[in-house]
Amino acid sequence: MSFEADFNKIGPAIRDLRKLKGLTQKALCENGVIISQAQLSRIENGNTYGLWDKIFLIAERLGIDVNYFFEIAKNSDSEFVLGVKNNVRKLVEKREYKTVYKLIKSHKTTPSFYKNKQNLQFLIWHEGICVFNLMNNFEDANNLFKEALNLTYTPPKYITEQELSIMNSMGVISFETSKYDLAISIYQNALREIRHAPVPIIGKVRTRIQYNLAKALSTIGNYKDSNRNCLEGIQICKSNTSYYLMGEFNYQLAFNHYYQEEYHKAKEYGQKAIQVFLVNEDQENLDRTYRAIELIDLKLQG
């Protein structure tokens, strides 16, 4: 295998790991201290050989052993791993958990996964999702999430988006089994990790955790803190120029104010939620919000 072919694999590997950790090119470069952004861009696109000494610094900045990249260079299965992960994600979205479970079992002994902590973590995490949804087994699912998290999560190292996603899954199964205090604790811990990260984490997982915390707080009647988290979530959406969960945040605010008997505010946020759901063509949430507005109007009239 040629040197060029090896390097062409390392560049995309750096890019993928950078994105996994929620880092921009600028953040990884540390404003040019490690490497210039233009050089990093060419490396990630596989358009240059050079600067092997910088690869060591990049690896250190990403919090991994530089040998990870050399292993990528020696192996030809990175596309295979990506294909498996994409397949697992699509099947989970379709809730085809039996198929996912079999797929995970077949790949856990594949060197591409068991020799790579991040890849193995991905499989064990999704195995936990399958165990919970197929067997309704909180303990086994939670233990699998912990096992996955412990593969790479070693504070005070900054947290990755994949690790945050696992923490979110832990919160979800806690919430769905009515362990609300535990769910709230998990979400709050995840947000603390995000706020203490040396670089901003701007992926969807942050917004999802913020929303799940707001929903859990509302469920136990803590509307004040739920409202605060909803408003913070909306600001995150605005700063990211994203509609992801913005409608849900506004709907949750409408829900909270309704139960606080603040019906004018409830209607205001309900109408804002409708605007977002219209843009997103989210008919299910639109119907739900229209029904909520009808209830609010009855309170205002009565």
JSON list of N, CA and C in Angstrom, two decimals, residues 10-21 23 25 28 40 43-46 62 69 82:
[
{"chain": "A", "resi": 10, "resn": "ILE", "atom": "N", "xyz": [-6.05, 8.70, 6.69]},
{"chain": "A", "resi": 10, "resn": "ILE", "atom": "CA", "xyz": [-5.84, 9.41, 7.95]},
{"chain": "A", "resi": 10, "resn": "ILE", "atom": "C", "xyz": [-6.55, 10.76, 7.95]},
{"chain": "A", "resi": 11, "resn": "GLY", "atom": "N", "xyz": [-6.51, 11.47, 6.82]},
{"chain": "A", "resi": 11, "resn": "GLY", "atom": "CA", "xyz": [-7.16, 12.77, 6.75]},
{"chain": "A", "resi": 11, "resn": "GLY", "atom": "C", "xyz": [-8.64, 12.72, 7.09]},
{"chain": "A", "resi": 12, "resn": "PRO", "atom": "N", "xyz": [-9.43, 11.88, 6.41]},
{"chain": "A", "resi": 12, "resn": "PRO", "atom": "CA", "xyz": [-10.85, 11.76, 6.76]},
{"chain": "A", "resi": 12, "resn": "PRO", "atom": "C", "xyz": [-11.07, 11.26, 8.18]},
{"chain": "A", "resi": 13, "resn": "ALA", "atom": "N", "xyz": [-10.14, 10.42, 8.68]},
{"chain": "A", "resi": 13, "resn": "ALA", "atom": "CA", "xyz": [-10.27, 9.93, 10.06]},
{"chain": "A", "resi": 13, "resn": "ALA", "atom": "C", "xyz": [-10.15, 11.09, 11.05]},
{"chain": "A", "resi": 14, "resn": "ILE", "atom": "N", "xyz": [-9.23, 12.01, 10.78]},
{"chain": "A", "resi": 14, "resn": "ILE", "atom": "CA", "xyz": [-9.10, 13.21, 11.62]},
{"chain": "A", "resi": 14, "resn": "ILE", "atom": "C", "xyz": [-10.38, 14.03, 11.57]},
{"chain": "A", "resi": 15, "resn": "ARG", "atom": "N", "xyz": [-10.90, 14.22, 10.36]},
{"chain": "A", "resi": 15, "resn": "ARG", "atom": "CA", "xyz": [-12.14, 15.00, 10.20]},
{"chain": "A", "resi": 15, "resn": "ARG", "atom": "C", "xyz": [-13.30, 14.36, 10.96]},
{"chain": "A", "resi": 16, "resn": "ASP", "atom": "N", "xyz": [-13.46, 13.03, 10.81]},
{"chain": "A", "resi": 16, "resn": "ASP", "atom": "CA", "xyz": [-14.58, 12.35, 11.46]},
{"chain": "A", "resi": 16, "resn": "ASP", "atom": "C", "xyz": [-14.48, 12.43, 12.98]},
{"chain": "A", "resi": 17, "resn": "LEU", "atom": "N", "xyz": [-13.28, 12.25, 13.51]},
{"chain": "A", "resi": 17, "resn": "LEU", "atom": "CA", "xyz": [-13.09, 12.29, 14.95]},
{"chain": "A", "resi": 17, "resn": "LEU", "atom": "C", "xyz": [-13.28, 13.71, 15.49]},
{"chain": "A", "resi": 18, "resn": "ARG", "atom": "N", "xyz": [-12.82, 14.68, 14.71]},
{"chain": "A", "resi": 18, "resn": "ARG", "atom": "CA", "xyz": [-13.02, 16.08, 15.10]},
{"chain": "A", "resi": 18, "resn": "ARG", "atom": "C", "xyz": [-14.52, 16.40, 15.22]},
{"chain": "A", "resi": 19, "resn": "LYS", "atom": "N", "xyz": [-15.28, 15.97, 14.23]},
{"chain": "A", "resi": 19, "resn": "LYS", "atom": "CA", "xyz": [-16.73, 16.22, 14.24]},
{"chain": "A", "resi": 19, "resn": "LYS", "atom": "C", "xyz": [-17.41, 15.45, 15.37]},
{"chain": "A", "resi": 20, "resn": "LEU", "atom": "N", "xyz": [-16.94, 14.22, 15.61]},
{"chain": "A", "resi": 20, "resn": "LEU", "atom": "CA", "xyz": [-17.50, 13.41, 16.70]},
{"chain": "A", "resi": 20, "resn": "LEU", "atom": "C", "xyz": [-17.35, 14.13, 18.03]},
{"chain": "A", "resi": 21, "resn": "LYS", "atom": "N", "xyz": [-16.23, 14.83, 18.21]},
{"chain": "A", "resi": 21, "resn": "LYS", "atom": "CA", "xyz": [-15.97, 15.54, 19.45]},
{"chain": "A", "resi": 21, "resn": "LYS", "atom": "C", "xyz": [-16.56, 16.95, 19.45]},
{"chain": "A", "resi": 23, "resn": "LEU", "atom": "N", "xyz": [-15.82, 19.54, 17.51]},
{"chain": "A", "resi": 23, "resn": "LEU", "atom": "CA", "xyz": [-14.83, 20.59, 17.31]},
{"chain": "A", "resi": 23, "resn": "LEU", "atom": "C", "xyz": [-14.91, 21.15, 15.89]},
{"chain": "A", "resi": 25, "resn": "GLN", "atom": "N", "xyz": [-12.89, 23.18, 12.79]},
{"chain": "A", "resi": 25, "resn": "GLN", "atom": "CA", "xyz": [-11.49, 23.17, 12.37]},
{"chain": "A", "resi": 25, "resn": "GLN", "atom": "C", "xyz": [-10.70, 24.24, 13.13]},
{"chain": "A", "resi": 28, "resn": "LEU", "atom": "N", "xyz": [-9.89, 23.02, 16.63]},
{"chain": "A", "resi": 28, "resn": "LEU", "atom": "CA", "xyz": [-8.85, 21.99, 16.64]},
{"chain": "A", "resi": 28, "resn": "LEU", "atom": "C", "xyz": [-7.48, 22.61, 16.39]},
{"chain": "A", "resi": 40, "resn": "LEU", "atom": "N", "xyz": [-5.00, 22.15, 7.72]},
{"chain": "A", "resi": 40, "resn": "LEU", "atom": "CA", "xyz": [-5.87, 21.11, 8.27]},
{"chain": "A", "resi": 40, "resn": "LEU", "atom": "C", "xyz": [-6.94, 20.72, 7.26]},
{"chain": "A", "resi": 43, "resn": "ILE", "atom": "N", "xyz": [-5.42, 18.51, 4.69]},
{"chain": "A", "resi": 43, "resn": "ILE", "atom": "CA", "xyz": [-5.15, 17.19, 5.25]},
{"chain": "A", "resi": 43, "resn": "ILE", "atom": "C", "xyz": [-6.44, 16.37, 5.34]},
{"chain": "A", "resi": 44, "resn": "GLU", "atom": "N", "xyz": [-7.50, 16.99, 5.87]},
{"chain": "A", "resi": 44, "resn": "GLU", "atom": "CA", "xyz": [-8.76, 16.27, 6.04]},
{"chain": "A", "resi": 44, "resn": "GLU", "atom": "C", "xyz": [-9.34, 15.82, 4.70]},
{"chain": "A", "resi": 45, "resn": "ASN", "atom": "N", "xyz": [-9.05, 16.57, 3.63]},
{"chain": "A", "resi": 45, "resn": "ASN", "atom": "CA", "xyz": [-9.54, 16.21, 2.30]},
{"chain": "A", "resi": 45, "resn": "ASN", "atom": "C", "xyz": [-8.58, 15.27, 1.58]},
{"chain": "A", "resi": 46, "resn": "GLY", "atom": "N", "xyz": [-7.46, 14.92, 2.24]},
{"chain": "A", "resi": 46, "resn": "GLY", "atom": "CA", "xyz": [-6.50, 13.99, 1.64]},
{"chain": "A", "resi": 46, "resn": "GLY", "atom": "C", "xyz": [-5.68, 14.59, 0.52]},
{"chain": "A", "resi": 62, "resn": "LEU", "atom": "N", "xyz": [-7.00, 15.85, 20.21]},
{"chain": "A", "resi": 62, "resn": "LEU", "atom": "CA", "xyz": [-8.23, 15.07, 20.14]},
{"chain": "A", "resi": 62, "resn": "LEU", "atom": "C", "xyz": [-8.36, 14.08, 21.29]},
{"chain": "A", "resi": 69, "resn": "PHE", "atom": "N", "xyz": [-4.57, 6.67, 14.27]},
{"chain": "A", "resi": 69, "resn": "PHE", "atom": "CA", "xyz": [-4.55, 7.07, 12.88]},
{"chain": "A", "resi": 69, "resn": "PHE", "atom": "C", "xyz": [-3.73, 6.11, 12.03]},
{"chain": "A", "resi": 82, "resn": "LEU", "atom": "N", "xyz": [-18.31, 2.64, 8.79]},
{"chain": "A", "resi": 82, "resn": "LEU", "atom": "CA", "xyz": [-19.27, 3.72, 8.56]},
{"chain": "A", "resi": 82, "resn": "LEU", "atom": "C", "xyz": [-20.59, 3.16, 8.04]}
]
